[in-house]
CSV table of N, CA and C in Angstrom, one decimal:
chain,number,residue,atom,x,y,z
A,1,MET,N,11.0,-142.4,208.0
A,1,MET,CA,9.8,-142.6,207.2
A,1,MET,C,10.1,-143.1,205.8
A,2,GLY,N,9.6,-144.2,205.4
A,2,GLY,CA,9.9,-144.7,204.1
A,2,GLY,C,9.0,-144.0,203.1
A,3,TYR,N,9.4,-144.1,201.8
A,3,TYR,CA,8.6,-143.5,200.8
A,3,TYR,C,7.3,-144.3,200.5
A,4,PRO,N,6.2,-143.6,200.2
A,4,PRO,CA,4.9,-144.4,200.1
A,4,PRO,C,5.0,-145.4,198.9
A,5,GLU,N,4.6,-146.6,199.2
A,5,GLU,CA,4.7,-147.7,198.3
A,5,GLU,C,3.7,-147.5,197.1
A,6,ASN,N,2.7,-146.7,197.3
A,6,ASN,CA,1.7,-146.6,196.2
A,6,ASN,C,2.1,-145.9,195.0
A,7,VAL,N,3.2,-145.2,195.1
A,7,VAL,CA,3.8,-144.5,193.9
A,7,VAL,C,4.8,-145.3,193.1
A,8,LEU,N,5.1,-146.5,193.6
A,8,LEU,CA,6.0,-147.4,193.0
A,8,LEU,C,5.3,-148.3,192.0
A,9,ALA,N,6.0,-148.7,190.9
A,9,ALA,CA,5.5,-149.7,190.0
A,9,ALA,C,5.7,-151.1,190.6
A,10,ARG,N,5.0,-152.0,190.0
A,10,ARG,CA,5.1,-153.4,190.4
A,10,ARG,C,6.6,-153.8,190.4
A,11,ASP,N,7.1,-154.5,191.4
A,11,ASP,CA,8.4,-155.0,191.5
A,11,ASP,C,9.5,-153.9,191.5
A,12,GLU,N,9.1,-152.7,191.8
A,12,GLU,CA,10.1,-151.6,191.9
A,12,GLU,C,10.4,-151.4,193.4
A,13,HIS,N,11.7,-151.2,193.7
A,13,HIS,CA,12.1,-151.2,195.1
A,13,HIS,C,12.9,-149.9,195.3
A,14,VAL,N,12.7,-149.3,196.5
A,14,VAL,CA,13.4,-148.1,196.9
A,14,VAL,C,14.8,-148.5,197.3
A,15,VAL,N,15.8,-147.8,196.6
A,15,VAL,CA,17.2,-148.0,197.0
A,15,VAL,C,17.7,-147.0,198.0
A,16,LEU,N,17.1,-145.7,197.8
A,16,LEU,CA,17.5,-144.6,198.7
A,16,LEU,C,16.4,-143.6,198.8
A,17,HIS,N,16.1,-143.2,200.0
A,17,HIS,CA,15.1,-142.1,200.2
A,17,HIS,C,15.7,-141.1,201.1
A,18,ARG,N,15.7,-139.8,200.7
A,18,ARG,CA,16.3,-138.7,201.5
A,18,ARG,C,15.3,-137.5,201.5
A,19,HIS,N,15.3,-136.9,202.6
A,19,HIS,CA,14.8,-135.5,202.7
A,19,HIS,C,16.0,-134.6,202.5
A,20,PRO,N,15.7,-133.3,202.3
A,20,PRO,CA,16.8,-132.4,202.2
A,20,PRO,C,17.6,-132.4,203.6
A,21,HIS,N,18.8,-131.9,203.5
A,21,HIS,CA,19.7,-131.9,204.7
A,21,HIS,C,19.0,-131.2,205.9
A,22,TRP,N,19.2,-131.7,207.1
A,22,TRP,CA,18.6,-131.1,208.3
A,22,TRP,C,19.0,-129.7,208.5
A,23,GLY,N,20.1,-129.2,207.9
A,23,GLY,CA,20.6,-127.9,208.1
A,23,GLY,C,19.6,-126.8,207.6
A,24,ARG,N,18.7,-127.3,206.7
A,24,ARG,CA,17.7,-126.4,206.2
A,24,ARG,C,16.7,-126.0,207.3
A,25,LEU,N,16.7,-126.8,208.4
A,25,LEU,CA,15.7,-126.5,209.5
A,25,LEU,C,16.3,-125.6,210.6
A,26,VAL,N,17.6,-125.3,210.5
A,26,VAL,CA,18.2,-124.6,211.6
A,26,VAL,C,17.6,-123.2,211.7
A,27,PRO,N,17.5,-122.4,210.6
A,27,PRO,CA,16.8,-121.1,210.8
A,27,PRO,C,15.4,-121.2,211.4
A,28,ALA,N,14.6,-122.2,211.0
A,28,ALA,CA,13.3,-122.3,211.6
A,28,ALA,C,13.4,-122.6,213.1
A,29,ALA,N,14.3,-123.4,213.5
A,29,ALA,CA,14.5,-123.8,214.9
A,29,ALA,C,14.9,-122.5,215.7
A,30,LEU,N,15.8,-121.7,215.2
A,30,LEU,CA,16.3,-120.5,215.8
A,30,LEU,C,15.1,-119.5,216.0
A,31,ILE,N,14.3,-119.4,214.9
A,31,ILE,CA,13.2,-118.5,215.0
A,31,ILE,C,12.2,-119.0,216.0
A,32,LEU,N,11.9,-120.3,216.1
A,32,LEU,CA,11.1,-120.8,217.2
A,32,LEU,C,11.5,-120.4,218.5
A,33,ILE,N,12.8,-120.6,218.8
A,33,ILE,CA,13.4,-120.4,220.1
A,33,ILE,C,13.3,-118.9,220.4
A,34,ILE,N,13.8,-118.0,219.5
A,34,ILE,CA,13.8,-116.6,219.7
A,34,ILE,C,12.4,-116.0,219.9
A,35,ALA,N,11.5,-116.4,219.0
A,35,ALA,CA,10.1,-115.9,219.1
A,35,ALA,C,9.4,-116.3,220.4
A,36,THR,N,9.7,-117.5,220.8
A,36,THR,CA,9.1,-118.0,222.1
A,36,THR,C,9.7,-117.3,223.3
A,37,ALA,N,11.0,-117.0,223.3
A,37,ALA,CA,11.6,-116.3,224.3
A,37,ALA,C,11.1,-114.8,224.4
A,38,ALA,N,11.0,-114.2,223.2
A,38,ALA,CA,10.5,-112.8,223.1
A,38,ALA,C,9.1,-112.7,223.6
A,39,ALA,N,8.2,-113.7,223.2
A,39,ALA,CA,6.8,-113.6,223.6
A,39,ALA,C,6.7,-113.9,225.1
A,40,SER,N,7.5,-114.8,225.7
A,40,SER,CA,7.5,-115.0,227.1
A,40,SER,C,8.0,-113.8,227.9
A,41,LEU,N,9.1,-113.2,227.4
A,41,LEU,CA,9.5,-112.0,228.1
A,41,LEU,C,8.5,-110.9,228.1
A,42,LEU,N,7.9,-110.7,226.9
A,42,LEU,CA,6.9,-109.6,226.8
A,42,LEU,C,5.7,-109.9,227.7
A,43,ALA,N,5.2,-111.2,227.7
A,43,ALA,CA,4.1,-111.5,228.5
A,43,ALA,C,4.4,-111.4,230.0
A,44,GLY,N,5.6,-111.7,230.4
A,44,GLY,CA,6.1,-111.5,231.8
A,44,GLY,C,6.1,-110.1,232.1
A,45,TYR,N,6.6,-109.2,231.2
A,45,TYR,CA,6.6,-107.8,231.5
A,45,TYR,C,5.2,-107.2,231.7
A,46,VAL,N,4.3,-107.6,230.7
A,46,VAL,CA,2.9,-107.1,230.8
A,46,VAL,C,2.3,-107.6,232.1
A,47,ASN,N,2.6,-108.8,232.6
A,47,ASN,CA,2.0,-109.3,233.8
A,47,ASN,C,2.4,-108.5,235.0
A,48,THR,N,3.6,-107.8,235.0
A,48,THR,CA,4.1,-107.0,236.1
A,48,THR,C,3.4,-105.6,236.1
A,49,LEU,N,2.8,-105.2,235.0
A,49,LEU,CA,2.2,-103.9,235.0
A,49,LEU,C,0.9,-103.8,235.8
A,50,ALA,N,0.6,-102.7,236.2
A,50,ALA,CA,-0.7,-102.5,237.1
A,50,ALA,C,-1.8,-102.1,236.1
A,51,TRP,N,-2.1,-103.0,235.2
A,51,TRP,CA,-3.3,-102.8,234.3
A,51,TRP,C,-4.4,-103.6,234.8
A,52,GLU,N,-5.6,-103.3,234.2
A,52,GLU,CA,-6.8,-104.0,234.5
A,52,GLU,C,-6.6,-105.4,233.9
A,53,PRO,N,-7.2,-106.4,234.6
A,53,PRO,CA,-7.1,-107.8,234.0
A,53,PRO,C,-7.6,-107.9,232.6
A,54,THR,N,-8.6,-107.2,232.2
A,54,THR,CA,-9.2,-107.3,230.9
A,54,THR,C,-8.1,-106.8,229.9
A,55,ALA,N,-7.5,-105.7,230.2
A,55,ALA,CA,-6.4,-105.1,229.3
A,55,ALA,C,-5.3,-106.1,229.2
A,56,LYS,N,-4.9,-106.7,230.3
A,56,LYS,CA,-3.8,-107.7,230.2
A,56,LYS,C,-4.1,-108.9,229.4
A,57,ASN,N,-5.4,-109.4,229.5
A,57,ASN,CA,-5.8,-110.5,228.7
A,57,ASN,C,-5.8,-110.2,227.2
A,58,VAL,N,-6.2,-109.0,226.9
A,58,VAL,CA,-6.2,-108.6,225.4
A,58,VAL,C,-4.8,-108.5,224.9
A,59,VAL,N,-3.9,-108.0,225.7
A,59,VAL,CA,-2.4,-107.9,225.3
A,59,VAL,C,-1.9,-109.3,225.2
A,60,PHE,N,-2.2,-110.2,226.1
A,60,PHE,CA,-1.8,-111.6,226.1
A,60,PHE,C,-2.3,-112.3,224.8
A,61,LEU,N,-3.5,-112.0,224.4
A,61,LEU,CA,-4.1,-112.6,223.2
A,61,LEU,C,-3.4,-112.1,222.0
A,62,VAL,N,-3.0,-110.8,222.0
A,62,VAL,CA,-2.3,-110.2,220.8
A,62,VAL,C,-0.9,-110.9,220.7
A,63,ILE,N,-0.2,-111.0,221.9
A,63,ILE,CA,1.1,-111.6,221.9
A,63,ILE,C,1.0,-113.0,221.4
A,64,ALA,N,0.0,-113.8,221.8
A,64,ALA,CA,-0.2,-115.2,221.4
A,64,ALA,C,-0.5,-115.3,219.9
A,65,ALA,N,-1.3,-114.3,219.4
A,65,ALA,CA,-1.7,-114.4,218.0
A,65,ALA,C,-0.4,-114.1,217.1
A,66,VAL,N,0.3,-113.1,217.5
A,66,VAL,CA,1.5,-112.7,216.8
A,66,VAL,C,2.5,-113.9,216.8
A,67,TRP,N,2.7,-114.5,218.0
A,67,TRP,CA,3.6,-115.7,218.1
A,67,TRP,C,3.1,-116.8,217.2
A,68,PHE,N,1.8,-117.1,217.2
A,68,PHE,CA,1.3,-118.2,216.3
A,68,PHE,C,1.5,-117.9,214.9
A,69,VAL,N,1.3,-116.7,214.4
A,69,VAL,CA,1.5,-116.3,213.0
A,69,VAL,C,3.0,-116.5,212.7
A,70,LEU,N,3.9,-115.9,213.5
A,70,LEU,CA,5.3,-116.0,213.2
A,70,LEU,C,5.8,-117.5,213.2
A,71,ILE,N,5.4,-118.2,214.2
A,71,ILE,CA,5.8,-119.6,214.3
A,71,ILE,C,5.3,-120.5,213.1
A,72,GLY,N,4.0,-120.2,212.8
A,72,GLY,CA,3.4,-121.0,211.7
A,72,GLY,C,4.1,-120.7,210.4
A,73,TRP,N,4.4,-119.4,210.1
A,73,TRP,CA,4.9,-119.0,208.9
A,73,TRP,C,6.4,-119.2,208.8
A,74,LEU,N,7.2,-119.0,209.8
A,74,LEU,CA,8.6,-119.0,209.8
A,74,LEU,C,9.3,-120.3,210.4
A,75,ALA,N,8.5,-121.1,211.1
A,75,ALA,CA,9.1,-122.3,211.7
A,75,ALA,C,8.3,-123.6,211.2
A,76,ILE,N,7.0,-123.6,211.3
A,76,ILE,CA,6.3,-124.8,211.0
A,76,ILE,C,6.2,-125.0,209.5
A,77,TRP,N,5.9,-124.0,208.7
A,77,TRP,CA,5.9,-124.1,207.3
A,77,TRP,C,7.2,-124.6,206.7
A,78,PRO,N,8.4,-124.1,207.1
A,78,PRO,CA,9.6,-124.7,206.6
A,78,PRO,C,9.8,-126.1,206.9
A,79,PHE,N,9.4,-126.5,208.2
A,79,PHE,CA,9.5,-127.9,208.6
A,79,PHE,C,8.6,-128.8,207.7
A,80,LEU,N,7.4,-128.4,207.5
A,80,LEU,CA,6.5,-129.2,206.7
A,80,LEU,C,6.9,-129.2,205.2
A,81,SER,N,7.5,-128.1,204.7
A,81,SER,CA,8.1,-128.2,203.4
A,81,SER,C,9.2,-129.1,203.3
A,82,TRP,N,10.1,-129.1,204.3
A,82,TRP,CA,11.2,-130.1,204.4
A,82,TRP,C,10.7,-131.5,204.4
A,83,TRP,N,9.7,-131.8,205.3
A,83,TRP,CA,9.1,-133.1,205.5
A,83,TRP,C,8.5,-133.7,204.2
A,84,THR,N,7.9,-132.8,203.4
A,84,THR,CA,7.2,-133.2,202.2
A,84,THR,C,8.1,-133.2,200.9
A,85,THR,N,9.4,-132.9,201.1
A,85,THR,CA,10.3,-133.0,200.0
A,85,THR,C,11.1,-134.3,200.0
A,86,HIS,N,11.0,-135.0,198.9
A,86,HIS,CA,11.6,-136.4,198.9
A,86,HIS,C,12.5,-136.5,197.6
A,87,PHE,N,13.7,-137.0,197.9
A,87,PHE,CA,14.6,-137.4,196.8
A,87,PHE,C,14.7,-138.9,196.9
A,88,VAL,N,14.2,-139.7,195.9
A,88,VAL,CA,14.1,-141.1,196.0
A,88,VAL,C,14.8,-141.7,194.8
A,89,ILE,N,15.7,-142.7,195.1
A,89,ILE,CA,16.3,-143.5,194.0
A,89,ILE,C,15.7,-144.9,194.1
A,90,THR,N,15.1,-145.4,193.0
A,90,THR,CA,14.6,-146.8,193.0
A,90,THR,C,15.5,-147.6,192.1
A,91,ASP,N,15.2,-148.8,191.9
A,91,ASP,CA,16.0,-149.6,191.0
A,91,ASP,C,15.6,-149.4,189.5
A,92,ARG,N,14.6,-148.4,189.3
A,92,ARG,CA,14.2,-148.1,187.9
A,92,ARG,C,14.3,-146.6,187.6
A,93,ARG,N,14.3,-145.7,188.6
A,93,ARG,CA,14.2,-144.3,188.3
A,93,ARG,C,14.6,-143.4,189.5
A,94,VAL,N,14.8,-142.2,189.2
A,94,VAL,CA,15.1,-141.2,190.3
A,94,VAL,C,13.8,-140.3,190.3
A,95,MET,N,13.3,-140.2,191.5
A,95,MET,CA,12.1,-139.3,191.8
A,95,MET,C,12.4,-138.2,192.7
A,96,PHE,N,11.8,-137.0,192.4
A,96,PHE,CA,11.9,-135.9,193.2
A,96,PHE,C,10.5,-135.3,193.4
A,97,ARG,N,10.0,-135.2,194.6
A,97,ARG,CA,8.7,-134.7,194.9
A,97,ARG,C,8.9,-133.6,195.9
A,98,HIS,N,8.1,-132.5,195.7
A,98,HIS,CA,8.1,-131.5,196.8
A,98,HIS,C,6.8,-130.7,196.7
A,99,GLY,N,6.5,-130.1,197.8
A,99,GLY,CA,5.3,-129.3,197.9
A,99,GLY,C,4.4,-129.8,199.0
A,100,LEU,N,3.7,-128.8,199.6
A,100,LEU,CA,2.8,-129.1,200.7
A,100,LEU,C,1.3,-129.0,200.2
A,101,LEU,N,1.0,-127.9,199.8
A,101,LEU,CA,-0.4,-127.7,199.3
A,101,LEU,C,-0.5,-128.1,197.8
A,102,THR,N,0.4,-127.7,197.0
A,102,THR,CA,0.5,-128.2,195.7
A,102,THR,C,1.7,-128.9,195.5
A,103,ARG,N,1.6,-130.2,195.0
A,103,ARG,CA,2.8,-131.0,194.8
A,103,ARG,C,3.3,-131.0,193.4
A,104,SER,N,4.5,-131.1,193.3
A,104,SER,CA,5.1,-131.2,191.9
A,104,SER,C,6.3,-132.2,192.0
A,105,GLY,N,6.7,-132.7,190.9
A,105,GLY,CA,7.8,-133.7,191.0
A,105,GLY,C,8.3,-134.0,189.6
A,106,ILE,N,9.3,-134.8,189.6
A,106,ILE,CA,9.9,-135.2,188.3
A,106,ILE,C,10.4,-136.6,188.5
A,107,ASP,N,10.3,-137.4,187.5
A,107,ASP,CA,10.8,-138.8,187.4
A,107,ASP,C,11.8,-138.9,186.3
A,108,ILE,N,13.0,-139.5,186.6
A,108,ILE,CA,14.0,-139.7,185.5
A,108,ILE,C,14.3,-141.1,185.5
A,109,PRO,N,13.9,-141.8,184.4
A,109,PRO,CA,14.3,-143.2,184.3
A,109,PRO,C,15.8,-143.4,184.3
A,110,LEU,N,16.3,-144.4,185.0
A,110,LEU,CA,17.7,-144.6,185.1
A,110,LEU,C,18.4,-144.8,183.7
A,111,ALA,N,17.6,-145.4,182.8
A,111,ALA,CA,18.2,-145.6,181.4
A,111,ALA,C,18.4,-144.4,180.7
A,112,ARG,N,17.7,-143.2,181.1
A,112,ARG,CA,17.9,-142.0,180.4
A,112,ARG,C,19.0,-141.1,180.9
A,113,ILE,N,19.6,-141.5,182.0
A,113,ILE,CA,20.6,-140.7,182.7
A,113,ILE,C,21.9,-140.8,181.9
A,114,ASN,N,22.5,-139.7,181.5
A,114,ASN,CA,23.8,-139.6,180.8
A,114,ASN,C,24.9,-139.5,181.8
A,115,SER,N,24.8,-138.6,182.8
A,115,SER,CA,25.9,-138.3,183.7
A,115,SER,C,25.3,-137.9,185.0
A,116,VAL,N,26.1,-138.2,186.1
A,116,VAL,CA,25.8,-137.8,187.4
A,116,VAL,C,27.0,-137.1,188.0
A,117,GLU,N,26.8,-135.9,188.5
A,117,GLU,CA,27.8,-135.1,189.1
A,117,GLU,C,27.4,-134.6,190.5
A,118,PHE,N,28.4,-134.2,191.3
A,118,PHE,CA,28.0,-133.5,192.5
A,118,PHE,C,29.0,-132.4,192.8
A,119,THR,N,28.5,-131.4,193.5
A,119,THR,CA,29.4,-130.3,193.9
A,119,THR,C,29.1,-130.0,195.4
A,120,HIS,N,30.1,-129.6,196.1
A,120,HIS,CA,30.0,-129.2,197.5
A,120,HIS,C,31.2,-128.4,197.9
A,121,GLY,N,30.9,-127.2,198.5
A,121,GLY,CA,32.0,-126.4,198.9
A,121,GLY,C,32.5,-126.8,200.3
A,122,LEU,N,33.3,-126.0,200.9
A,122,LEU,CA,33.9,-126.3,202.2
A,122,LEU,C,32.8,-126.4,203.3
A,123,ILE,N,31.9,-125.5,203.4
A,123,ILE,CA,30.9,-125.5,204.4
A,123,ILE,C,30.0,-126.8,204.1
A,124,ASP,N,29.6,-127.0,202.9
A,124,ASP,CA,28.8,-128.2,202.5
A,124,ASP,C,29.5,-129.5,203.0
A,125,ARG,N,30.8,-129.5,202.7
A,125,ARG,CA,31.6,-130.7,203.1
A,125,ARG,C,31.6,-130.9,204.6
A,126,MET,N,31.7,-129.8,205.4
A,126,MET,CA,31.6,-129.9,206.8
A,126,MET,C,30.3,-130.5,207.3
A,127,PHE,N,29.2,-130.1,206.6
A,127,PHE,CA,27.9,-130.6,207.0
A,127,PHE,C,27.5,-131.8,206.3
A,128,ARG,N,28.4,-132.3,205.5
A,128,ARG,CA,28.1,-133.6,204.7
A,128,ARG,C,26.9,-133.5,203.8
A,129,LYS,N,26.8,-132.4,203.0
A,129,LYS,CA,25.7,-132.2,202.1
A,129,LYS,C,26.3,-131.6,200.8
A,130,GLY,N,25.4,-131.5,199.8
A,130,GLY,CA,25.9,-130.9,198.5
A,130,GLY,C,24.8,-130.9,197.5
A,131,THR,N,25.2,-130.6,196.3
A,131,THR,CA,24.3,-130.5,195.2
A,131,THR,C,24.5,-131.7,194.2
A,132,LEU,N,23.5,-132.4,193.9
A,132,LEU,CA,23.6,-133.5,192.9
A,132,LEU,C,23.1,-133.0,191.6
A,133,ILE,N,23.9,-133.2,190.5
A,133,ILE,CA,23.5,-132.8,189.2
A,133,ILE,C,23.3,-134.0,188.3
A,134,ILE,N,22.1,-134.1,187.7
A,134,ILE,CA,21.8,-135.3,186.9
A,134,ILE,C,21.5,-134.8,185.5
A,135,GLU,N,22.2,-135.3,184.5
A,135,GLU,CA,22.0,-134.9,183.1
A,135,GLU,C,21.3,-136.1,182.4
A,136,SER,N,20.2,-135.9,181.9
A,136,SER,CA,19.5,-136.9,181.2
A,136,SER,C,19.5,-136.7,179.7
A,137,ALA,N,19.1,-137.6,178.9
A,137,ALA,CA,19.2,-137.6,177.5
A,137,ALA,C,18.3,-136.4,176.9
A,138,SER,N,17.2,-136.1,177.5
A,138,SER,CA,16.3,-135.2,176.9
A,138,SER,C,16.2,-133.8,177.5
A,139,GLN,N,16.9,-133.6,178.6
A,139,GLN,CA,16.7,-132.3,179.3
A,139,GLN,C,18.0,-131.7,179.7
A,140,ASP,N,17.9,-130.4,180.1
A,140,ASP,CA,19.1,-129.7,180.7
A,140,ASP,C,19.4,-130.4,182.0
A,141,PRO,N,20.6,-130.2,182.5
A,141,PRO,CA,20.9,-130.9,183.8
A,141,PRO,C,20.0,-130.4,184.9
A,142,LEU,N,19.6,-131.3,185.7
A,142,LEU,CA,18.8,-131.0,186.9
A,142,LEU,C,19.7,-130.9,188.1
A,143,GLU,N,19.5,-129.9,189.0
A,143,GLU,CA,20.3,-129.8,190.2
A,143,GLU,C,19.4,-130.0,191.4
A,144,PHE,N,19.8,-130.8,192.3
A,144,PHE,CA,19.1,-131.1,193.5
A,144,PHE,C,20.0,-130.7,194.7
A,145,THR,N,19.6,-129.6,195.3
A,145,THR,CA,20.4,-129.0,196.4
A,145,THR,C,20.1,-129.6,197.7
A,146,ASP,N,21.1,-129.5,198.7
A,146,ASP,CA,21.0,-129.9,200.0
A,146,ASP,C,20.7,-131.4,200.2
A,147,ILE,N,21.4,-132.2,199.4
A,147,ILE,CA,21.3,-133.7,199.4
A,147,ILE,C,22.3,-134.1,200.5
A,148,PRO,N,21.8,-134.8,201.6
A,148,PRO,CA,22.7,-135.3,202.6
A,148,PRO,C,23.6,-136.4,202.0
A,149,GLN,N,24.8,-136.4,202.5
A,149,GLN,CA,25.9,-137.4,202.0
A,149,GLN,C,25.9,-137.5,200.5
A,150,VAL,N,26.1,-136.4,199.9
A,150,VAL,CA,25.9,-136.3,198.4
A,150,VAL,C,26.9,-137.2,197.7
A,151,GLU,N,28.1,-137.4,198.2
A,151,GLU,CA,29.1,-138.3,197.6
A,151,GLU,C,28.6,-139.8,197.6
A,152,ARG,N,28.0,-140.2,198.7
A,152,ARG,CA,27.4,-141.5,198.7
A,152,ARG,C,26.3,-141.7,197.8
A,153,VAL,N,25.4,-140.7,197.7
A,153,VAL,CA,24.2,-140.7,196.8
A,153,VAL,C,24.7,-140.8,195.4
A,154,HIS,N,25.7,-140.0,195.1
A,154,HIS,CA,26.3,-139.9,193.7
A,154,HIS,C,26.8,-141.3,193.3
A,155,SER,N,27.6,-141.9,194.2
A,155,SER,CA,28.2,-143.2,193.9
A,155,SER,C,27.1,-144.3,193.8
A,156,LEU,N,26.1,-144.2,194.6
A,156,LEU,CA,25.0,-145.2,194.6
A,156,LEU,C,24.2,-145.0,193.3
A,157,LEU,N,23.9,-143.8,192.9
A,157,LEU,CA,23.2,-143.5,191.7
A,157,LEU,C,24.0,-144.0,190.5
A,158,TYR,N,25.3,-143.7,190.5
A,158,TYR,CA,26.1,-144.1,189.4
A,158,TYR,C,26.1,-145.6,189.2
A,159,HIS,N,26.2,-146.3,190.3
A,159,HIS,CA,26.2,-147.8,190.2
A,159,HIS,C,24.8,-148.3,189.7
A,160,GLU,N,23.7,-147.7,190.2
A,160,GLU,CA,22.4,-148.1,189.8
A,160,GLU,C,22.2,-147.9,188.3
A,161,VAL,N,22.7,-146.7,187.8
A,161,VAL,CA,22.5,-146.4,186.4
A,161,VAL,C,23.2,-147.5,185.5
A,162,PHE,N,24.5,-147.8,185.9
A,162,PHE,CA,25.2,-148.7,185.1
A,162,PHE,C,24.7,-150.2,185.3
A,163,ASP,N,24.2,-150.5,186.5
A,163,ASP,CA,23.6,-151.8,186.7
A,163,ASP,C,22.4,-152.0,185.8
A,164,THR,N,21.6,-150.9,185.7
A,164,THR,CA,20.3,-150.9,184.9
A,164,THR,C,20.7,-151.1,183.5
A,165,LEU,N,21.7,-150.4,183.0
A,165,LEU,CA,22.0,-150.4,181.6
A,165,LEU,C,22.7,-151.7,181.2
A,166,GLY,N,23.3,-152.4,182.2
A,166,GLY,CA,24.0,-153.6,181.9
A,166,GLY,C,25.2,-153.3,181.0
A,167,SER,N,25.8,-152.2,181.2
A,167,SER,CA,26.9,-151.7,180.4
A,167,SER,C,28.2,-152.4,180.7
A,168,GLU,N,29.1,-152.5,179.7
A,168,GLU,CA,30.4,-153.0,179.9
A,168,GLU,C,31.2,-152.1,180.8
A,169,GLU,N,30.8,-150.8,180.8
A,169,GLU,CA,31.5,-149.9,181.7
A,169,GLU,C,31.1,-150.0,183.1
A,170,SER,N,30.2,-150.9,183.4
A,170,SER,CA,29.7,-151.0,184.8
A,170,SER,C,30.8,-151.3,185.7
A,171,PRO,N,30.9,-150.6,186.8
A,171,PRO,CA,32.0,-150.8,187.8
A,171,PRO,C,31.7,-152.1,188.5
A,172,SER,N,32.8,-152.8,188.9
A,172,SER,CA,32.6,-154.1,189.6
A,172,SER,C,32.5,-153.8,191.1
């Protein structure tokens, strides 16, 4: 899914658009699988009991309600949060937007960026993700975690910054 064009200025082009690393969704997927298995086993057990049909239906509704609440809160909400988090590099700025019900974000013009760093430990390297640190002229460094292929993003951003500045230090 590309980043919405309506937030871009005239003649501004997206160079890179990323959501956080997919690894952020693994706990939500595990919760979905475990909760569904547990609800199925419990419903199957209740079905084998010699209860009245009305009592069984009430228990089934309670199981379904608990399942929906757990899945909504611990699986669907993290997915929607992931889906609505955007790290975007354009030919003019770096944008970070996040939030589902209330959105927030930050824009950093490329000309204001002083340095770009990245960090990633052994596990991060195995999953090809990391933290991107951007230091701008007017703010404390900003850290963006769980950036997929952080080394590539770092290199791309570095080149965009120096291409924008037209600096003599610009890499060839």
